[in-house]
Structures are given as C-alpha cells and as structure tokens.
CSV table of C-alpha atoms in Angstrom, one decimal:
chain,number,residue,atom,x,y,z
A,16,UNK,CA,137.9,-116.7,-62.8
A,17,UNK,CA,135.0,-114.8,-63.8
A,18,UNK,CA,133.8,-111.7,-61.9
A,19,UNK,CA,130.3,-112.0,-60.5
A,20,UNK,CA,127.9,-110.2,-62.6
A,21,UNK,CA,125.1,-107.8,-61.0
A,22,UNK,CA,121.8,-106.2,-61.9
A,23,UNK,CA,121.9,-102.6,-62.5
A,24,UNK,CA,119.5,-100.6,-60.3
A,25,UNK,CA,117.7,-99.8,-63.9
A,26,UNK,CA,118.1,-103.5,-65.0
A,27,UNK,CA,116.7,-105.1,-61.2
A,28,UNK,CA,113.8,-103.1,-61.7
A,29,UNK,CA,112.8,-104.3,-65.4
A,30,UNK,CA,113.5,-107.8,-64.2
A,31,UNK,CA,110.6,-107.7,-61.2
A,32,UNK,CA,108.5,-106.0,-63.5
A,33,UNK,CA,109.7,-109.2,-65.7
A,34,UNK,CA,109.2,-111.8,-63.0
A,35,UNK,CA,105.3,-109.9,-62.4
A,36,UNK,CA,104.5,-110.8,-65.8
A,37,UNK,CA,105.7,-113.7,-66.2
A,38,UNK,CA,103.4,-114.7,-63.6
A,39,UNK,CA,100.1,-113.4,-64.5
A,40,UNK,CA,100.8,-115.4,-68.0
A,41,UNK,CA,100.3,-118.6,-65.6
A,42,UNK,CA,97.4,-120.2,-65.6
A,43,UNK,CA,98.1,-122.9,-62.6
A,44,UNK,CA,98.9,-120.0,-60.7
A,45,UNK,CA,96.4,-117.4,-61.9
A,46,UNK,CA,93.8,-120.1,-61.4
A,47,UNK,CA,94.8,-120.6,-57.7
A,48,UNK,CA,94.1,-116.8,-56.8
A,49,UNK,CA,91.1,-116.3,-59.0
A,50,UNK,CA,89.6,-119.4,-57.2
A,51,UNK,CA,91.3,-118.5,-53.8
A,52,UNK,CA,92.5,-122.1,-53.4
A,53,UNK,CA,95.4,-120.6,-51.0
A,54,UNK,CA,92.6,-118.7,-49.1
A,55,UNK,CA,91.5,-115.0,-49.2
A,56,UNK,CA,95.2,-113.9,-48.6
A,57,UNK,CA,95.7,-116.0,-52.3
A,58,UNK,CA,96.8,-112.5,-54.2
A,59,UNK,CA,98.9,-111.3,-51.6
A,60,UNK,CA,100.9,-114.8,-51.8
A,61,UNK,CA,101.3,-114.3,-55.2
A,62,UNK,CA,102.7,-111.0,-55.0
A,63,UNK,CA,105.1,-112.2,-52.3
A,64,UNK,CA,106.2,-114.9,-55.1
A,65,UNK,CA,107.5,-111.9,-57.0
A,66,UNK,CA,109.3,-110.3,-54.3
A,67,UNK,CA,111.0,-114.0,-53.2
A,68,UNK,CA,111.9,-114.7,-57.1
A,69,UNK,CA,113.5,-111.5,-57.5
A,70,UNK,CA,115.3,-111.7,-54.2
A,71,UNK,CA,116.9,-114.9,-54.8
A,72,UNK,CA,118.1,-113.8,-58.2
A,73,UNK,CA,119.7,-110.7,-56.9
A,74,UNK,CA,120.8,-111.3,-53.3
A,75,UNK,CA,121.9,-115.0,-53.4
A,76,UNK,CA,125.2,-115.6,-52.3
A,77,UNK,CA,125.0,-119.2,-53.7
A,78,UNK,CA,125.1,-120.3,-58.1
A,79,UNK,CA,121.8,-120.4,-59.3
A,80,UNK,CA,120.2,-123.2,-60.1
A,81,UNK,CA,117.8,-123.7,-62.2
A,82,UNK,CA,116.3,-126.6,-60.0
A,83,UNK,CA,116.5,-124.4,-57.0
A,84,UNK,CA,113.9,-121.9,-59.0
A,85,UNK,CA,111.8,-124.9,-59.5
A,86,UNK,CA,111.7,-125.6,-55.6
A,87,UNK,CA,110.8,-122.3,-54.7
A,88,UNK,CA,107.6,-121.8,-58.0
A,89,UNK,CA,106.3,-125.5,-56.3
A,90,UNK,CA,106.5,-124.4,-52.3
A,91,UNK,CA,104.6,-121.2,-53.6
A,92,UNK,CA,101.9,-123.4,-55.5
A,93,UNK,CA,101.8,-125.7,-52.6
A,94,UNK,CA,100.9,-123.2,-50.2
A,95,UNK,CA,98.2,-122.2,-52.4
A,96,UNK,CA,97.1,-125.9,-51.7
A,97,UNK,CA,97.8,-125.9,-55.6
A,98,UNK,CA,99.6,-128.8,-57.3
A,99,UNK,CA,101.1,-128.4,-60.9
A,100,UNK,CA,101.3,-131.2,-62.9
A,101,UNK,CA,101.2,-129.8,-66.4
A,102,UNK,CA,104.7,-129.3,-66.5
A,103,UNK,CA,104.8,-125.5,-65.9
A,104,UNK,CA,106.7,-125.0,-63.2
A,105,UNK,CA,109.6,-126.3,-65.4
A,106,UNK,CA,108.4,-123.6,-68.0
A,107,UNK,CA,107.8,-121.0,-66.0
A,108,UNK,CA,111.4,-121.4,-64.0
A,109,UNK,CA,113.4,-121.8,-67.6
A,110,UNK,CA,111.5,-118.3,-68.8
A,111,UNK,CA,112.4,-116.7,-66.0
A,112,UNK,CA,116.4,-118.0,-65.5
A,113,UNK,CA,117.0,-116.6,-69.4
A,114,UNK,CA,115.0,-113.4,-68.5
A,115,UNK,CA,117.6,-112.9,-65.4
A,116,UNK,CA,120.8,-113.8,-67.7
A,117,UNK,CA,119.2,-111.0,-70.4
A,118,UNK,CA,118.9,-108.6,-68.5
A,119,UNK,CA,122.5,-109.1,-66.9
A,120,UNK,CA,123.2,-108.1,-70.2
A,121,UNK,CA,121.0,-105.0,-70.4
A,122,UNK,CA,118.5,-107.2,-72.7
A,123,UNK,CA,115.3,-106.4,-72.1
A,124,UNK,CA,113.7,-107.3,-75.8
A,125,UNK,CA,112.3,-110.1,-74.2
A,126,UNK,CA,110.2,-108.6,-71.3
A,127,UNK,CA,109.3,-105.4,-74.0
A,128,UNK,CA,107.6,-108.2,-75.6
A,129,UNK,CA,105.7,-109.5,-72.7
A,130,UNK,CA,104.5,-105.6,-72.1
A,131,UNK,CA,103.2,-105.8,-75.7
A,132,UNK,CA,101.6,-108.7,-75.3
A,133,UNK,CA,99.9,-108.1,-71.9
A,134,UNK,CA,98.4,-105.1,-73.5
A,135,UNK,CA,97.1,-107.3,-76.3
A,136,UNK,CA,95.5,-109.6,-74.1
A,137,UNK,CA,91.7,-110.6,-73.7
A,138,UNK,CA,90.5,-111.2,-70.6
A,139,UNK,CA,91.2,-114.8,-69.5
A,140,UNK,CA,88.4,-117.0,-69.8
A,141,UNK,CA,86.5,-118.3,-66.8
A,142,UNK,CA,87.4,-121.5,-65.5
A,143,UNK,CA,85.2,-123.6,-62.9
A,144,UNK,CA,86.5,-126.1,-60.8
A,145,UNK,CA,84.7,-129.1,-61.0
A,146,UNK,CA,85.3,-132.7,-59.0
A,147,UNK,CA,86.1,-135.8,-60.1
A,148,UNK,CA,83.2,-137.9,-61.7
A,149,UNK,CA,84.0,-141.7,-61.1
A,150,UNK,CA,81.2,-142.9,-60.3
A,151,UNK,CA,78.3,-144.4,-62.5
A,152,UNK,CA,76.2,-142.0,-61.8
A,153,UNK,CA,74.5,-140.5,-64.8
A,154,UNK,CA,72.0,-138.1,-63.2
A,155,UNK,CA,74.9,-136.3,-60.7
A,156,UNK,CA,77.1,-135.7,-63.3
A,157,UNK,CA,74.8,-134.4,-66.2
A,158,UNK,CA,75.8,-130.9,-64.9
A,159,UNK,CA,79.2,-130.7,-64.8
A,160,UNK,CA,79.9,-129.1,-68.1
A,161,UNK,CA,82.5,-126.7,-68.0
A,162,UNK,CA,83.8,-124.1,-70.6
A,163,UNK,CA,87.5,-124.5,-70.8
A,164,UNK,CA,89.6,-121.9,-72.7
A,165,UNK,CA,94.0,-120.9,-73.3
A,166,UNK,CA,94.6,-118.0,-75.2
A,167,UNK,CA,98.2,-118.8,-75.0
A,168,UNK,CA,98.0,-122.5,-76.5
A,169,UNK,CA,95.7,-125.3,-78.2
A,170,UNK,CA,95.8,-127.2,-74.8
A,171,UNK,CA,93.0,-127.4,-72.7
A,172,UNK,CA,93.2,-126.7,-68.8
A,173,UNK,CA,91.4,-129.4,-67.0
A,174,UNK,CA,90.8,-128.5,-63.1
A,175,UNK,CA,90.7,-132.1,-61.0
A,176,UNK,CA,89.8,-132.4,-57.1
A,177,UNK,CA,90.0,-135.8,-56.0
A,178,UNK,CA,87.7,-136.9,-53.2
A,179,UNK,CA,90.6,-137.9,-51.4
A,180,UNK,CA,92.6,-134.7,-51.7
A,181,UNK,CA,89.5,-132.8,-51.7
A,182,UNK,CA,92.0,-129.6,-50.2
A,183,UNK,CA,94.2,-129.6,-52.7
A,184,UNK,CA,94.1,-128.6,-56.2
A,185,UNK,CA,94.9,-130.6,-58.9
A,186,UNK,CA,96.2,-128.3,-62.6
A,187,UNK,CA,96.9,-130.9,-65.0
A,188,UNK,CA,97.2,-130.2,-69.1
A,189,UNK,CA,95.2,-132.5,-71.2
A,190,UNK,CA,96.3,-133.3,-74.9
A,191,UNK,CA,95.2,-131.0,-77.4
A,192,UNK,CA,94.2,-134.0,-80.0
A,193,UNK,CA,90.3,-132.9,-81.1
A,194,UNK,CA,88.2,-135.3,-79.3
A,195,UNK,CA,85.0,-136.7,-80.5
A,196,UNK,CA,81.6,-134.6,-79.5
A,197,UNK,CA,79.7,-136.9,-76.8
A,198,UNK,CA,77.8,-133.5,-75.9
A,199,UNK,CA,74.1,-133.0,-76.6
A,200,UNK,CA,72.2,-129.5,-76.2
A,201,UNK,CA,69.8,-128.7,-73.7
A,202,UNK,CA,66.6,-126.8,-74.4
A,203,UNK,CA,68.2,-124.1,-72.7
A,204,UNK,CA,71.3,-123.9,-75.0
A,205,UNK,CA,73.9,-125.3,-72.8
A,206,UNK,CA,75.7,-128.3,-73.8
A,207,UNK,CA,75.3,-131.8,-71.6
A,208,UNK,CA,78.5,-133.7,-71.3
A,209,UNK,CA,78.6,-137.1,-70.7
A,210,UNK,CA,79.3,-138.6,-67.3
A,211,UNK,CA,83.6,-140.2,-66.7
A,212,UNK,CA,84.8,-137.7,-68.8
A,213,UNK,CA,87.0,-134.5,-67.8
A,214,UNK,CA,86.1,-132.9,-71.7
A,215,UNK,CA,85.8,-129.6,-72.3
A,216,UNK,CA,84.3,-127.3,-75.1
A,217,UNK,CA,86.4,-124.8,-77.1
A,218,UNK,CA,84.6,-121.8,-78.1
C-alpha cells in the first residue's frame, strides 16, 4: 500500500500562495468581494476561504475528492450570497487539485506561471450589477447598459439579480458567439442598449 504523501513546509507555503493566486483570478468570487454581496466582511470571507482550502488539503484525514472541494467552494460562495452557474466552481476545484498534486511532487511550475501572470495582469474592468429587465417598459430599461470584460477569455460576464431572489446574486457566463449590435449612440457618447436583453459591450 502506498504511503500517504505529505507536503513539506516549503511546499505547503507555496501551495497556500497558489491557492490565493487561483482565487484572485476567479471572477465570480472577486465580483462578490468587490460588491460586498456577503456584507462588509466579504473580503475577510474570501481570505478565510484560502485558509479553509489549505487546511482541507493539509490536514484532512479522509481521501481528498474533488466533489468535496467543490462543496467547500460552493458553501463559501453561498456565504457571499452568490450562486454560480458558469461552471467556474468545477474549474477552480480542478485547478486546485492539480496544484496540490504538483506541490506533493515539489513541482511549482504552475504556481510560478500564476505569479508571472499576476504581475502582468491589467486592472479588472468594472462590472456593474444590473436588475432583471423582463418587463415591457422601454423607458425603465434605457439606462441599464453596462460594460463587461474578461481579460482571461472571450466570454462575457453576466450578473443577474432575479426579482424573486433579490438577496442572492447569480453569476453566469453567456456564450461567446458574436451578437448583433442593437445599440444606438446617445448624445453624451454612452450606448443605450435595447430592453429585455442582457448583453454587454466589449471595449
């Protein structure tokens, strides 16, 4: 039977740094923190998540399964009043599991790559929370346009706040297919987006 592998002190320190780097690039989490969807201590909750994940990796007495890590991430997002529907929880969990395996082998290449990418990273574009606009009132929806961007992919972030769950923020990804431009230029240079559509304008 294969002996249980343990992280060295150095590998543990680097893994904790790597966890923080992965979470800092998780758009859904950063939106929740930036907008304080989990209250004024949203930032502290995000920091605690790093500690919880590291503790889970380093001190769990049970076999580590990705499903369990996904549960940890999901519970953390729910504590921030955020429900993710973009598949990012599974993606983040997979990255963290792979990173942990690499650190067990003292392979820190992926973390070094994240460090370099973090140094080159540009400022995250501001994304404004918008309300669900399924009603037929054109006038109420004329000023609900928002700019969206994602420096890691061609996908656009869409943040919806359904009226029936106004205290829960839903983060989902729209498809990346080109959309017909349904906007008119206003006199002040802003784009006015037509109603009943959650579409973003790329810069």
